[in-house]
Amino acid sequence: NAGVTQTPKFQVLKTGQSMTLQCAQDMNHEYMSWYRQDPGMGLRLIHYSVGAGITDQGEVPNGYNVSRSTTEDFPLRLLSAAPSQTSVYFCASSRVGETQYFGPGTRLLVL
Amino acid sequence: RKEVEQDPGPFNVPEGATVAFNCTYSNSASQSFFWYRQDCRKEPKLLMSVYSSGNEDGRFTAQLNRASQYISLLIRDSKLSDSATYLCVVNMGGGLTGGGNKLTFGTGTQLKVEL
């Protein structure tokens, strides 16, 4: 039981490049979400999903896309990276209404 | 006004001290409340949920005051290993699940326990 896994751990991108941050969980959780954490801002919700095929926007969705084709996976796509997207990204999962478990994070630097 | 506000600290305390953190939230309809702990460069982990009647887990006591919209965390007999950032987290409701899981995080309070 690996819990919530995220890849890559670190990534450097140039402005305008695209990439996908991977998130997977093996706990059969319905709810999955993506947060970004910036100094002085706390964790902010980007997108979330309550099951395969169902996603919704969070507080800061602009510049990010998500899809949920399986219960296990919830990738986050950056279509055209910008320096403002330099951050630490955390994926989390849970059963609806229960404690969220976080992955180890992806540190992204956009130059 | 931020939806969840915390004093960023740092709180520097000697080992064995008692320390208290407070947190205020803006939405009176908020449904559930938590304290998470985050170690440097690591992911947040649930420390404890906060119940209206107050609850205790070993050296940690959490309390909720719905009328004043604040949450507190008390740590007794501080250990060096308690050094971390403590995040106040509120489920304000809304969203696809009617509030089942959308969490709003405070910016965290940093605690440093010293010898």
PDB file of C-alpha atoms in Angstrom:
ATOM      1  CA  ASN A   1       0.000   0.000   0.000  1.00  0.00           C
ATOM      2  CA  ALA A   2       1.940   3.008  -1.293  1.00  0.00           C
ATOM      3  CA  GLY A   3      -0.669   5.660  -0.377  1.00  0.00           C
ATOM      4  CA  VAL A   4      -0.462   8.761  -2.568  1.00  0.00           C
ATOM      5  CA  THR A   5       2.462   8.966  -4.968  1.00  0.00           C
ATOM      6  CA  GLN A   6       3.574  11.905  -7.091  1.00  0.00           C
ATOM      7  CA  THR A   7       6.035  12.177  -9.942  1.00  0.00           C
ATOM      8  CA  PRO A   8       8.318  13.869 -10.658  1.00  0.00           C
ATOM      9  CA  LYS A   9       9.758  15.123  -7.348  1.00  0.00           C
ATOM     10  CA  PHE A  10      11.494  18.056  -9.025  1.00  0.00           C
ATOM     11  CA  GLN A  11      11.089  19.711 -12.406  1.00  0.00           C
ATOM     12  CA  VAL A  12      12.557  22.733 -14.146  1.00  0.00           C
ATOM     13  CA  LEU A  13      10.667  24.129 -17.126  1.00  0.00           C
ATOM     14  CA  LYS A  14      11.132  26.998 -19.475  1.00  0.00           C
ATOM     15  CA  THR A  15       8.331  29.492 -19.968  1.00  0.00           C
ATOM     16  CA  GLY A  16       5.846  28.161 -22.501  1.00  0.00           C
ATOM     17  CA  GLN A  17       6.682  24.500 -22.063  1.00  0.00           C
ATOM     18  CA  SER A  18       3.975  22.029 -21.138  1.00  0.00           C
ATOM     19  CA  MET A  19       4.117  19.149 -18.703  1.00  0.00           C
ATOM     20  CA  THR A  20       1.991  16.769 -16.684  1.00  0.00           C
ATOM     21  CA  LEU A  21       2.349  16.194 -12.960  1.00  0.00           C
ATOM     22  CA  GLN A  22       1.344  12.670 -12.082  1.00  0.00           C
ATOM     23  CA  CYS A  23      -0.624  11.619  -9.003  1.00  0.00           C
ATOM     24  CA  ALA A  24      -1.771   8.118  -8.103  1.00  0.00           C
ATOM     25  CA  GLN A  25      -3.381   6.522  -5.069  1.00  0.00           C
ATOM     26  CA  ASP A  26      -4.005   2.895  -4.235  1.00  0.00           C
ATOM     27  CA  MET A  27      -6.563   3.359  -1.460  1.00  0.00           C
ATOM     28  CA  ASN A  28      -9.639   3.376  -3.734  1.00  0.00           C
ATOM     29  CA  HIS A  29     -10.452   6.925  -2.652  1.00  0.00           C
ATOM     30  CA  GLU A  30     -13.190   8.745  -4.527  1.00  0.00           C
ATOM     31  CA  TYR A  31     -11.911  12.235  -3.802  1.00  0.00           C
ATOM     32  CA  MET A  32      -8.646  13.562  -5.228  1.00  0.00           C
ATOM     33  CA  SER A  33      -7.347  17.088  -5.368  1.00  0.00           C
ATOM     34  CA  TRP A  34      -4.405  19.258  -6.365  1.00  0.00           C
ATOM     35  CA  TYR A  35      -3.022  22.098  -4.267  1.00  0.00           C
ATOM     36  CA  ARG A  36      -0.179  24.522  -4.735  1.00  0.00           C
ATOM     37  CA  GLN A  37       1.798  25.930  -1.827  1.00  0.00           C
ATOM     38  CA  ASP A  38       3.569  29.268  -2.028  1.00  0.00           C
ATOM     39  CA  PRO A  39       5.370  31.213   0.722  1.00  0.00           C
ATOM     40  CA  GLY A  40       2.934  33.275   2.773  1.00  0.00           C
ATOM     41  CA  MET A  41      -0.097  31.928   0.870  1.00  0.00           C
ATOM     42  CA  GLY A  42      -0.854  28.566   2.412  1.00  0.00           C
ATOM     43  CA  LEU A  43      -2.114  25.671   0.339  1.00  0.00           C
ATOM     44  CA  ARG A  44      -4.584  26.680  -2.358  1.00  0.00           C
ATOM     45  CA  LEU A  45      -6.902  24.287  -4.161  1.00  0.00           C
ATOM     46  CA  ILE A  46      -6.384  24.112  -7.923  1.00  0.00           C
ATOM     47  CA  HIS A  47      -8.791  21.376  -9.083  1.00  0.00           C
ATOM     48  CA  TYR A  48     -10.517  18.447  -7.493  1.00  0.00           C
ATOM     49  CA  SER A  49     -12.430  15.329  -8.450  1.00  0.00           C
ATOM     50  CA  VAL A  50     -15.105  13.302  -6.691  1.00  0.00           C
ATOM     51  CA  GLY A  51     -14.799  10.261  -8.947  1.00  0.00           C
ATOM     52  CA  ALA A  52     -13.835   9.079 -12.391  1.00  0.00           C
ATOM     53  CA  GLY A  53     -15.110  11.509 -14.996  1.00  0.00           C
ATOM     54  CA  ILE A  54     -16.098  14.207 -12.487  1.00  0.00           C
ATOM     55  CA  THR A  55     -13.879  17.219 -11.855  1.00  0.00           C
ATOM     56  CA  ASP A  56     -14.373  20.786 -10.702  1.00  0.00           C
ATOM     57  CA  GLN A  57     -12.335  23.938 -10.292  1.00  0.00           C
ATOM     58  CA  GLY A  58     -10.865  25.092  -7.028  1.00  0.00           C
ATOM     59  CA  GLU A  59      -9.607  28.485  -5.955  1.00  0.00           C
ATOM     60  CA  VAL A  60      -6.781  28.902  -8.515  1.00  0.00           C
ATOM     61  CA  PRO A  61      -7.565  26.820 -11.637  1.00  0.00           C
ATOM     62  CA  ASN A  62      -6.250  29.134 -14.374  1.00  0.00           C
ATOM     63  CA  GLY A  63      -3.406  27.648 -16.380  1.00  0.00           C
ATOM     64  CA  TYR A  64      -4.100  24.090 -15.250  1.00  0.00           C
ATOM     65  CA  ASN A  65      -6.163  21.227 -16.666  1.00  0.00           C
ATOM     66  CA  VAL A  66      -7.167  17.941 -15.070  1.00  0.00           C
ATOM     67  CA  SER A  67      -8.969  14.776 -16.021  1.00  0.00           C
ATOM     68  CA  ARG A  68      -9.972  11.676 -14.049  1.00  0.00           C
ATOM     69  CA  SER A  69     -10.250   8.627 -16.262  1.00  0.00           C
ATOM     70  CA  THR A  70      -9.643   6.128 -13.448  1.00  0.00           C
ATOM     71  CA  THR A  71     -10.167   6.104  -9.703  1.00  0.00           C
ATOM     72  CA  GLU A  72      -6.427   5.743  -9.120  1.00  0.00           C
ATOM     73  CA  ASP A  73      -4.963   8.557 -11.234  1.00  0.00           C
ATOM     74  CA  PHE A  74      -5.453  12.317 -11.287  1.00  0.00           C
ATOM     75  CA  PRO A  75      -2.876  14.071 -13.495  1.00  0.00           C
ATOM     76  CA  LEU A  76      -2.418  17.845 -13.513  1.00  0.00           C
ATOM     77  CA  ARG A  77      -1.469  19.423 -16.816  1.00  0.00           C
ATOM     78  CA  LEU A  78       0.284  22.728 -17.330  1.00  0.00           C
ATOM     79  CA  LEU A  79      -0.425  23.730 -20.915  1.00  0.00           C
ATOM     80  CA  SER A  80       2.009  26.653 -21.193  1.00  0.00           C
ATOM     81  CA  ALA A  81       4.133  27.110 -18.091  1.00  0.00           C
ATOM     82  CA  ALA A  82       4.633  30.587 -16.644  1.00  0.00           C
ATOM     83  CA  PRO A  83       7.039  31.781 -13.912  1.00  0.00           C
ATOM     84  CA  SER A  84       3.991  32.417 -11.705  1.00  0.00           C
ATOM     85  CA  GLN A  85       3.455  28.664 -11.639  1.00  0.00           C
ATOM     86  CA  THR A  86       6.718  28.112  -9.789  1.00  0.00           C
ATOM     87  CA  SER A  87       5.509  26.401  -6.641  1.00  0.00           C
ATOM     88  CA  VAL A  88       5.279  23.178  -4.685  1.00  0.00           C
ATOM     89  CA  TYR A  89       2.360  21.042  -5.844  1.00  0.00           C
ATOM     90  CA  PHE A  90       0.633  18.553  -3.570  1.00  0.00           C
ATOM     91  CA  CYS A  91      -1.889  15.925  -4.546  1.00  0.00           C
ATOM     92  CA  ALA A  92      -4.291  14.567  -1.931  1.00  0.00           C
ATOM     93  CA  SER A  93      -6.910  11.853  -1.759  1.00  0.00           C
ATOM     94  CA  SER A  94      -9.614  10.705   0.627  1.00  0.00           C
ATOM     95  CA  ARG A  95     -12.982   9.104   0.943  1.00  0.00           C
ATOM     96  CA  VAL A  96     -15.647  11.778   0.737  1.00  0.00           C
ATOM     97  CA  GLY A  97     -15.974  13.500   4.084  1.00  0.00           C
ATOM     98  CA  GLU A  98     -12.886  11.875   5.584  1.00  0.00           C
ATOM     99  CA  THR A  99      -9.271  12.886   6.257  1.00  0.00           C
ATOM    100  CA  GLN A 100      -7.185  13.833   3.248  1.00  0.00           C
ATOM    101  CA  TYR A 101      -3.861  12.112   2.667  1.00  0.00           C
ATOM    102  CA  PHE A 102      -1.191  14.066   0.846  1.00  0.00           C
ATOM    103  CA  GLY A 103       1.495  12.926  -1.551  1.00  0.00           C
ATOM    104  CA  PRO A 104       5.142  13.983  -1.062  1.00  0.00           C
ATOM    105  CA  GLY A 105       4.876  16.920  -3.454  1.00  0.00           C
ATOM    106  CA  THR A 106       6.414  18.082  -6.729  1.00  0.00           C
ATOM    107  CA  ARG A 107       8.717  21.112  -6.712  1.00  0.00           C
ATOM    108  CA  LEU A 108       8.373  23.026  -9.957  1.00  0.00           C
ATOM    109  CA  LEU A 109      10.575  25.865 -11.141  1.00  0.00           C
ATOM    110  CA  VAL A 110       9.580  27.770 -14.264  1.00  0.00           C
ATOM    111  CA  LEU A 111      12.311  29.935 -15.743  1.00  0.00           C
TER     112      LEU A 111
ATOM    113  CA  ARG B   1      -9.801  39.341   5.147  1.00  0.00           C
ATOM    114  CA  LYS B   2      -8.310  35.872   4.715  1.00  0.00           C
ATOM    115  CA  GLU B   3     -10.757  32.996   5.092  1.00  0.00           C
ATOM    116  CA  VAL B   4      -8.510  31.269   7.624  1.00  0.00           C
ATOM    117  CA  GLU B   5      -6.027  33.363   9.569  1.00  0.00           C
ATOM    118  CA  GLN B   6      -3.127  32.290  11.734  1.00  0.00           C
ATOM    119  CA  ASP B   7      -0.233  34.044  13.408  1.00  0.00           C
ATOM    120  CA  PRO B   8       2.769  32.959  11.290  1.00  0.00           C
ATOM    121  CA  GLY B   9       5.155  32.985  14.251  1.00  0.00           C
ATOM    122  CA  PRO B  10       7.754  31.688  14.697  1.00  0.00           C
ATOM    123  CA  PHE B  11       7.050  30.629  18.238  1.00  0.00           C
ATOM    124  CA  ASN B  12      10.390  29.794  19.864  1.00  0.00           C
ATOM    125  CA  VAL B  13       9.847  27.867  23.100  1.00  0.00           C
ATOM    126  CA  PRO B  14      12.058  25.823  25.422  1.00  0.00           C
ATOM    127  CA  GLU B  15      11.601  22.099  25.688  1.00  0.00           C
ATOM    128  CA  GLY B  16       8.882  21.287  28.221  1.00  0.00           C
ATOM    129  CA  ALA B  17       6.968  24.517  27.683  1.00  0.00           C
ATOM    130  CA  THR B  18       3.269  24.808  26.933  1.00  0.00           C
ATOM    131  CA  VAL B  19       2.397  26.673  23.766  1.00  0.00           C
ATOM    132  CA  ALA B  20      -0.944  27.658  22.240  1.00  0.00           C
ATOM    133  CA  PHE B  21      -1.888  28.576  18.691  1.00  0.00           C
ATOM    134  CA  ASN B  22      -5.071  30.287  17.616  1.00  0.00           C
ATOM    135  CA  CYS B  23      -6.797  30.434  14.286  1.00  0.00           C
ATOM    136  CA  THR B  24      -9.832  32.389  13.099  1.00  0.00           C
ATOM    137  CA  TYR B  25     -12.112  31.601  10.187  1.00  0.00           C
ATOM    138  CA  SER B  26     -14.491  33.828   8.280  1.00  0.00           C
ATOM    139  CA  ASN B  27     -17.330  31.542   7.209  1.00  0.00           C
ATOM    140  CA  SER B  28     -19.795  30.874   9.999  1.00  0.00           C
ATOM    141  CA  ALA B  29     -21.258  27.971   8.002  1.00  0.00           C
ATOM    142  CA  SER B  30     -17.990  26.045   8.096  1.00  0.00           C
ATOM    143  CA  GLN B  31     -18.561  22.390   8.754  1.00  0.00           C
ATOM    144  CA  SER B  32     -15.414  20.770  10.074  1.00  0.00           C
ATOM    145  CA  PHE B  33     -12.053  21.764  11.423  1.00  0.00           C
ATOM    146  CA  PHE B  34      -8.593  20.265  11.603  1.00  0.00           C
ATOM    147  CA  TRP B  35      -5.017  20.842  12.621  1.00  0.00           C
ATOM    148  CA  TYR B  36      -2.375  19.535  10.224  1.00  0.00           C
ATOM    149  CA  ARG B  37       1.336  19.395  10.847  1.00  0.00           C
ATOM    150  CA  GLN B  38       3.879  20.102   8.122  1.00  0.00           C
ATOM    151  CA  ASP B  39       7.587  19.440   8.508  1.00  0.00           C
ATOM    152  CA  CYS B  40      10.063  21.387   6.416  1.00  0.00           C
ATOM    153  CA  ARG B  41       9.817  20.444   2.737  1.00  0.00           C
ATOM    154  CA  LYS B  42       7.358  17.650   3.492  1.00  0.00           C
ATOM    155  CA  GLU B  43       3.660  17.082   2.892  1.00  0.00           C
ATOM    156  CA  PRO B  44       0.994  18.116   5.446  1.00  0.00           C
ATOM    157  CA  LYS B  45      -0.205  15.366   7.735  1.00  0.00           C
ATOM    158  CA  LEU B  46      -3.326  15.326   9.874  1.00  0.00           C
ATOM    159  CA  LEU B  47      -2.560  16.028  13.518  1.00  0.00           C
ATOM    160  CA  MET B  48      -6.112  15.993  14.823  1.00  0.00           C
ATOM    161  CA  SER B  49      -9.674  16.903  14.050  1.00  0.00           C
ATOM    162  CA  VAL B  50     -11.342  19.587  16.155  1.00  0.00           C
ATOM    163  CA  TYR B  51     -14.721  18.935  17.707  1.00  0.00           C
ATOM    164  CA  SER B  52     -17.172  21.378  19.254  1.00  0.00           C
ATOM    165  CA  SER B  53     -16.772  19.799  22.682  1.00  0.00           C
ATOM    166  CA  GLY B  54     -12.983  20.024  22.486  1.00  0.00           C
ATOM    167  CA  ASN B  55     -10.748  17.007  22.193  1.00  0.00           C
ATOM    168  CA  GLU B  56      -7.415  15.797  23.442  1.00  0.00           C
ATOM    169  CA  ASP B  57      -4.792  13.478  22.020  1.00  0.00           C
ATOM    170  CA  GLY B  58      -1.916  12.959  24.443  1.00  0.00           C
ATOM    171  CA  ARG B  59      -0.107  16.275  24.838  1.00  0.00           C
ATOM    172  CA  PHE B  60      -2.311  17.989  22.254  1.00  0.00           C
ATOM    173  CA  THR B  61      -5.658  19.650  22.971  1.00  0.00           C
ATOM    174  CA  ALA B  62      -7.850  21.237  20.336  1.00  0.00           C
ATOM    175  CA  GLN B  63     -10.827  23.489  20.949  1.00  0.00           C
ATOM    176  CA  LEU B  64     -13.445  25.113  18.771  1.00  0.00           C
ATOM    177  CA  ASN B  65     -15.457  28.234  19.526  1.00  0.00           C
ATOM    178  CA  ARG B  66     -18.160  28.523  16.877  1.00  0.00           C
ATOM    179  CA  ALA B  67     -19.613  31.734  18.296  1.00  0.00           C
ATOM    180  CA  SER B  68     -16.291  33.538  17.985  1.00  0.00           C
ATOM    181  CA  GLN B  69     -15.175  31.528  14.958  1.00  0.00           C
ATOM    182  CA  TYR B  70     -11.828  30.497  16.288  1.00  0.00           C
ATOM    183  CA  ILE B  71      -9.933  27.280  16.799  1.00  0.00           C
ATOM    184  CA  SER B  72      -7.071  26.640  19.165  1.00  0.00           C
ATOM    185  CA  LEU B  73      -4.320  24.083  19.588  1.00  0.00           C
ATOM    186  CA  LEU B  74      -2.515  23.616  22.895  1.00  0.00           C
ATOM    187  CA  ILE B  75       0.710  21.634  23.101  1.00  0.00           C
ATOM    188  CA  ARG B  76       1.889  20.670  26.572  1.00  0.00           C
ATOM    189  CA  ASP B  77       5.383  19.516  27.520  1.00  0.00           C
ATOM    190  CA  SER B  78       6.838  20.501  24.153  1.00  0.00           C
ATOM    191  CA  LYS B  79       9.393  18.168  22.584  1.00  0.00           C
ATOM    192  CA  LEU B  80      12.128  18.986  20.101  1.00  0.00           C
ATOM    193  CA  SER B  81      10.245  16.745  17.666  1.00  0.00           C
ATOM    194  CA  ASP B  82       7.225  19.065  17.844  1.00  0.00           C
ATOM    195  CA  SER B  83       9.159  21.651  15.810  1.00  0.00           C
ATOM    196  CA  ALA B  84       7.132  22.079  12.625  1.00  0.00           C
ATOM    197  CA  THR B  85       4.551  24.308  11.000  1.00  0.00           C
ATOM    198  CA  TYR B  86       0.994  23.827  12.233  1.00  0.00           C
ATOM    199  CA  LEU B  87      -1.755  24.421   9.705  1.00  0.00           C
ATOM    200  CA  CYS B  88      -5.288  25.365  10.669  1.00  0.00           C
ATOM    201  CA  VAL B  89      -7.687  23.823   8.165  1.00  0.00           C
ATOM    202  CA  VAL B  90     -11.403  24.445   7.695  1.00  0.00           C
ATOM    203  CA  ASN B  91     -13.991  22.695   5.563  1.00  0.00           C
ATOM    204  CA  MET B  92     -16.216  25.563   4.478  1.00  0.00           C
ATOM    205  CA  GLY B  93     -18.652  23.475   2.484  1.00  0.00           C
ATOM    206  CA  GLY B  94     -19.800  23.876  -1.095  1.00  0.00           C
ATOM    207  CA  GLY B  95     -18.500  22.122  -4.177  1.00  0.00           C
ATOM    208  CA  LEU B  96     -19.541  18.935  -5.922  1.00  0.00           C
ATOM    209  CA  THR B  97     -19.932  16.937  -2.724  1.00  0.00           C
ATOM    210  CA  GLY B  98     -21.755  19.641  -0.814  1.00  0.00           C
ATOM    211  CA  GLY B  99     -18.689  20.371   1.206  1.00  0.00           C
ATOM    212  CA  GLY B 100     -17.494  16.867   1.777  1.00  0.00           C
ATOM    213  CA  ASN B 101     -13.867  17.613   1.208  1.00  0.00           C
ATOM    214  CA  LYS B 102     -13.060  21.138   0.083  1.00  0.00           C
ATOM    215  CA  LEU B 103     -10.525  22.365   2.585  1.00  0.00           C
ATOM    216  CA  THR B 104      -9.257  25.897   3.161  1.00  0.00           C
ATOM    217  CA  PHE B 105      -5.815  26.168   4.736  1.00  0.00           C
ATOM    218  CA  GLY B 106      -4.318  28.840   6.908  1.00  0.00           C
ATOM    219  CA  THR B 107      -0.771  29.896   6.111  1.00  0.00           C
ATOM    220  CA  GLY B 108       0.541  28.049   9.149  1.00  0.00           C
ATOM    221  CA  THR B 109       2.224  28.843  12.446  1.00  0.00           C
ATOM    222  CA  GLN B 110       5.858  27.879  12.804  1.00  0.00           C
ATOM    223  CA  LEU B 111       6.951  26.306  16.075  1.00  0.00           C
ATOM    224  CA  LYS B 112      10.571  25.902  17.108  1.00  0.00           C
ATOM    225  CA  VAL B 113      11.251  23.965  20.285  1.00  0.00           C
ATOM    226  CA  GLU B 114      14.728  24.565  21.689  1.00  0.00           C
ATOM    227  CA  LEU B 115      16.902  22.876  24.296  1.00  0.00           C
TER     228      LEU B 115
END
